[in-house]
Short mmCIF file of C-alpha atoms and ligand atoms in Angstrom, two decimals:
data_model
loop_
_atom_site.label_atom_id
_atom_site.label_comp_id
_atom_site.label_asym_id
_atom_site.label_seq_id
_atom_site.Cartn_x
_atom_site.Cartn_y
_atom_site.Cartn_z
CA MET A 1 0.00 0.00 0.00
CA LYS A 2 1.54 3.34 -0.99
CA LYS A 3 2.08 6.02 1.62
CA LEU A 4 -0.30 8.96 1.26
CA PHE A 5 0.22 12.53 2.40
CA ILE A 6 -2.98 14.35 3.38
CA ILE A 7 -2.02 17.96 3.94
CA ALA A 8 -4.30 20.73 5.22
CA ASN A 9 -3.54 24.29 4.15
CA TRP A 10 -5.60 26.58 6.37
CA LYS A 11 -4.34 29.70 4.58
CA SER A 12 -5.20 32.91 6.49
CA ASN A 13 -8.04 31.38 8.50
CA LYS A 14 -8.89 30.65 12.15
CA THR A 15 -8.17 32.28 15.47
CA GLU A 16 -6.33 30.43 18.22
CA VAL A 17 -9.65 29.42 19.83
CA GLU A 18 -10.97 28.14 16.51
CA ALA A 19 -7.79 26.15 15.92
CA LYS A 20 -8.11 24.58 19.35
CA ASN A 21 -11.76 23.65 18.67
CA TRP A 22 -10.80 22.15 15.31
CA LEU A 23 -8.23 19.85 16.89
CA GLN A 24 -10.60 18.82 19.67
CA GLN A 25 -13.37 18.03 17.18
CA PHE A 26 -10.98 16.16 14.90
CA THR A 27 -9.81 14.02 17.82
CA ILE A 28 -13.41 13.24 18.80
CA TYR A 29 -14.26 12.00 15.27
CA ASN A 30 -11.15 9.93 15.28
CA LEU A 31 -11.78 8.34 18.66
CA SER A 32 -15.45 7.76 17.81
CA ARG A 33 -14.25 5.49 15.00
CA GLY A 34 -12.73 3.23 17.63
CA ALA A 35 -9.13 4.37 17.43
CA ARG A 36 -7.20 4.44 20.67
CA SER A 37 -5.34 7.47 19.46
CA THR A 38 -5.05 9.33 16.18
CA GLY A 39 -2.35 6.88 15.21
CA GLN A 40 -4.79 4.72 13.28
CA PHE A 41 -3.87 5.95 9.81
CA THR A 42 -0.73 3.94 9.44
CA ASN A 43 -0.14 4.51 5.75
CA LYS A 44 -1.27 8.14 5.86
CA GLU A 45 0.83 11.10 6.94
CA ILE A 46 -1.51 13.85 8.16
CA VAL A 47 -0.01 17.34 8.13
CA VAL A 48 -1.85 20.50 9.20
CA CYS A 49 -0.42 23.83 8.05
CA PRO A 50 -2.02 26.62 10.12
CA PRO A 51 -1.01 30.28 10.32
CA PHE A 52 2.15 30.83 12.41
CA THR A 53 0.11 32.19 15.35
CA GLN A 54 -1.54 28.81 15.93
CA LEU A 55 1.55 26.60 15.89
CA SER A 56 2.23 26.83 19.60
CA ILE A 57 -1.24 25.88 20.84
CA LEU A 58 -1.61 23.13 18.23
CA LYS A 59 1.76 21.66 19.10
CA SER A 60 0.83 21.40 22.80
CA LEU A 61 -2.60 19.93 22.03
CA ILE A 62 -1.11 17.36 19.66
CA ILE A 63 1.26 16.25 22.42
CA ASN A 64 -1.59 16.15 25.00
CA HIS A 65 -3.90 14.16 22.72
CA LYS A 66 -1.06 11.84 21.67
CA SER A 67 -2.11 12.62 18.13
CA ASN A 68 0.13 11.69 15.23
CA ILE A 69 -0.89 14.76 13.24
CA LYS A 70 2.19 16.63 12.04
CA LEU A 71 2.40 20.38 11.68
CA GLY A 72 3.70 22.44 8.80
CA THR A 73 3.95 26.11 7.93
CA GLN A 74 2.61 27.91 4.88
CA ASP A 75 5.83 29.77 4.19
CA ILE A 76 9.45 30.24 5.32
CA SER A 77 11.78 33.23 5.27
CA PRO A 78 14.39 33.25 2.49
CA PHE A 79 16.85 34.56 5.13
CA ASP A 80 18.43 33.36 8.34
CA ALA A 81 17.77 35.20 11.64
CA GLY A 82 18.31 38.95 11.41
CA SER A 83 16.75 42.26 10.48
CA TYR A 84 13.98 41.01 8.22
CA THR A 85 10.80 42.51 9.63
CA GLY A 86 7.81 40.24 9.49
CA GLU A 87 9.68 37.10 8.46
CA VAL A 88 9.77 33.76 10.29
CA ASN A 89 12.99 31.86 9.63
CA GLY A 90 13.80 28.18 9.26
CA GLU A 91 15.37 27.82 12.70
CA GLN A 92 12.22 29.23 14.33
CA ILE A 93 9.97 27.02 12.22
CA LYS A 94 11.97 23.90 13.09
CA GLU A 95 10.98 24.39 16.77
CA PHE A 96 7.39 23.56 15.81
CA THR A 97 7.25 21.64 12.56
CA ASP A 98 8.93 19.40 10.04
CA TYR A 99 7.20 20.68 6.92
CA ALA A 100 6.95 24.01 5.11
CA ILE A 101 4.78 24.83 2.11
CA ILE A 102 6.81 26.88 -0.36
CA GLY A 103 5.73 28.75 -3.49
CA HIS A 104 1.97 28.46 -3.14
CA SER A 105 0.27 30.16 -6.09
CA GLU A 106 -1.37 32.68 -3.74
CA ARG A 107 2.07 33.78 -2.55
CA ARG A 108 3.25 34.03 -6.14
CA LYS A 109 0.16 36.06 -7.05
CA TYR A 110 -0.45 38.37 -4.06
CA PHE A 111 3.13 38.72 -2.79
CA ARG A 112 4.91 38.56 -6.15
CA GLU A 113 7.09 35.61 -5.20
CA THR A 114 9.40 34.70 -8.05
CA ASP A 115 11.13 31.41 -8.83
CA GLU A 116 14.37 33.01 -7.59
CA LEU A 117 12.86 33.84 -4.19
CA ILE A 118 11.24 30.43 -3.98
CA ASN A 119 14.61 28.80 -4.68
CA LYS A 120 16.10 30.68 -1.69
CA LYS A 121 13.26 29.43 0.49
CA ILE A 122 13.88 25.86 -0.64
CA GLU A 123 17.55 26.29 0.34
CA MET A 124 16.47 27.47 3.80
CA ALA A 125 14.20 24.47 4.25
CA GLU A 126 17.10 22.23 3.33
CA LYS A 127 19.43 24.04 5.74
CA TYR A 128 17.09 23.56 8.70
CA GLY A 129 16.01 20.00 7.94
CA LEU A 130 12.46 20.86 6.97
CA THR A 131 10.63 18.95 4.25
CA PRO A 132 9.50 21.51 1.68
CA ILE A 133 6.10 21.01 0.08
CA ILE A 134 6.77 22.86 -3.15
CA CYS A 135 3.73 24.04 -5.07
CA VAL A 136 3.78 24.25 -8.85
CA SER A 137 0.97 25.25 -11.17
CA ASP A 138 2.43 25.22 -14.66
CA GLN A 139 5.20 23.94 -16.89
CA SER A 140 7.62 26.81 -16.32
CA GLN A 141 7.42 26.40 -12.55
CA ILE A 142 7.96 22.67 -12.94
CA SER A 143 11.06 23.29 -15.10
CA ASN A 144 12.48 25.74 -12.57
CA LEU A 145 11.96 23.25 -9.81
CA LYS A 146 13.70 20.49 -11.74
CA SER A 147 16.83 22.58 -12.26
CA GLN A 148 16.81 23.78 -8.66
CA ILE A 149 16.40 20.33 -7.19
CA HIS A 150 19.27 18.89 -9.16
CA SER A 151 21.61 21.50 -7.68
CA LEU A 152 20.58 20.77 -4.08
CA ASN A 153 21.12 17.87 -1.79
CA LEU A 154 17.59 17.65 -0.40
CA LYS A 155 16.91 14.48 1.51
CA THR A 156 13.16 14.81 1.47
CA LEU A 157 10.89 16.86 -0.68
CA ILE A 158 7.25 16.83 -1.70
CA VAL A 159 5.82 18.47 -4.81
CA ALA A 160 2.19 19.62 -4.96
CA TYR A 161 0.70 20.10 -8.40
CA GLU A 162 -2.07 22.70 -8.15
CA PRO A 163 -3.51 24.01 -11.44
CA LEU A 164 -4.67 27.61 -11.01
CA PHE A 165 -8.20 27.07 -12.31
CA ALA A 166 -8.80 24.38 -9.69
CA ILE A 167 -7.75 26.30 -6.56
CA GLY A 168 -10.74 27.39 -4.49
CA SER A 169 -13.04 27.15 -7.52
CA GLY A 170 -14.98 23.98 -6.76
CA ASN A 171 -13.78 22.84 -10.19
CA PRO A 172 -10.99 20.28 -9.72
CA ASP A 173 -8.73 18.98 -12.45
CA THR A 174 -9.62 15.55 -13.81
CA PRO A 175 -7.80 12.69 -12.06
CA ASN A 176 -6.36 11.57 -15.41
CA SER A 177 -4.89 14.95 -16.22
CA ALA A 178 -3.47 15.39 -12.69
CA ASN A 179 -2.01 11.90 -12.88
CA GLU A 180 -0.36 12.69 -16.20
CA VAL A 181 1.34 15.84 -14.87
CA ALA A 182 2.37 14.02 -11.68
CA GLY A 183 3.92 11.31 -13.86
CA GLU A 184 5.90 13.91 -15.84
CA ILE A 185 7.23 15.45 -12.62
CA LYS A 186 8.22 12.04 -11.29
CA LYS A 187 10.12 11.16 -14.44
CA GLU A 188 12.54 13.98 -13.59
CA ILE A 189 12.45 14.00 -9.80
CA ASN A 190 11.54 10.83 -8.00
CA VAL A 191 9.59 12.32 -5.08
CA PRO A 192 6.02 12.13 -3.75
CA VAL A 193 3.69 14.26 -5.87
CA LEU A 194 0.39 15.53 -4.46
CA TYR A 195 -2.62 16.97 -6.23
CA GLY A 196 -4.28 20.15 -4.90
CA GLY A 197 -7.31 22.17 -6.03
CA SER A 198 -10.93 21.75 -4.85
CA VAL A 199 -10.31 18.39 -3.18
CA ASN A 200 -13.13 17.22 -0.90
CA SER A 201 -14.29 14.01 0.77
CA GLN A 202 -16.32 13.03 -2.32
CA ASN A 203 -13.55 13.35 -4.91
CA VAL A 204 -10.38 12.62 -2.89
CA ASN A 205 -10.26 8.94 -3.75
CA SER A 206 -10.46 9.58 -7.49
CA PHE A 207 -7.09 11.33 -7.13
CA THR A 208 -5.35 9.19 -4.53
CA GLN A 209 -6.10 5.99 -6.43
CA MET A 210 -4.13 7.25 -9.43
CA GLU A 211 -0.75 5.64 -9.91
CA ASN A 212 1.39 8.79 -9.75
CA ILE A 213 -0.50 10.72 -7.05
CA ASP A 214 0.77 10.31 -3.50
CA GLY A 215 -1.74 12.44 -1.65
CA VAL A 216 -3.57 15.75 -1.62
CA LEU A 217 -3.12 19.34 -0.51
CA VAL A 218 -6.47 20.55 0.78
CA GLY A 219 -7.50 24.18 1.31
CA LYS A 220 -11.14 25.03 1.97
CA SER A 221 -12.30 21.52 2.81
CA SER A 222 -9.67 21.20 5.54
CA LEU A 223 -11.19 24.02 7.59
CA ASP A 224 -14.04 21.82 8.80
CA PRO A 225 -12.65 19.03 11.03
CA GLU A 226 -15.40 16.55 10.11
CA GLU A 227 -14.92 17.06 6.37
CA PHE A 228 -11.13 16.81 6.73
CA PHE A 229 -11.55 13.64 8.73
CA LYS A 230 -13.71 12.16 5.96
CA ILE A 231 -11.09 13.15 3.39
CA ILE A 232 -8.51 11.14 5.33
CA GLU A 233 -10.86 8.18 5.67
CA ASN A 234 -11.83 8.19 1.99
CA ALA A 235 -8.34 8.81 0.59
P1 PGA B 1 -8.63 24.49 -2.24
O1 PGA B 1 -7.15 25.03 -2.07
O2 PGA B 1 -8.66 23.08 -1.71
O3 PGA B 1 -9.49 25.44 -1.45
O4 PGA B 1 -8.95 24.52 -3.70
C1 PGA B 1 -6.05 24.22 -2.31
C2 PGA B 1 -4.78 25.01 -2.11
O5 PGA B 1 -4.75 26.20 -2.46
O6 PGA B 1 -3.78 24.48 -1.59
#
């Protein structure tokens, strides 16, 4: 059975109290299915990427609930510690998480992130032992990633293929088309490739059953703990 990554991207949503409620609800659904702890999904790696402000509370709750949910961030500074107002660097992130989403299309669009900047962020993830979840939406971003990866010595890396039309639109790519792109990426870089864009509990399995797709990156549907739980169950 292949290992699946089910990754929640909360984007700029939830207060600390809401994050706490989400985790409590999620744990209740999990336990109600007869699991002794949230360790029941043996072939599934569950990663929640909240805003930075919620990492601390979620980390303590995960420890208290003996949950095997992992945390990730939605970004990483391209710099080390220093005078970079507003940035959170790799060393700080490593205190809370093992994963960092890099190059999400919303960062490219609203914050003008370029391939060059994204490459620096990937280097920082490598430096601090974080697994980057690198988002790509089109062929030019895929080509940039290929050349960048070959020049680095990354031990672990995940690529998320997220076509722009599918993000937040309720209009996902077809599983066949996503599988084809994932296959092309894998030909060049042999890493787990996820699909992202309007994934929900009804369509998740049509993607995860495809040969080249190793999981999903979920935005909107991860905000509701019950729906996210169903996504994990159905994947
Ligand atoms: P969506 O977002 O699931 O709301 O389409 C996915 C993403 O942007 O990662």
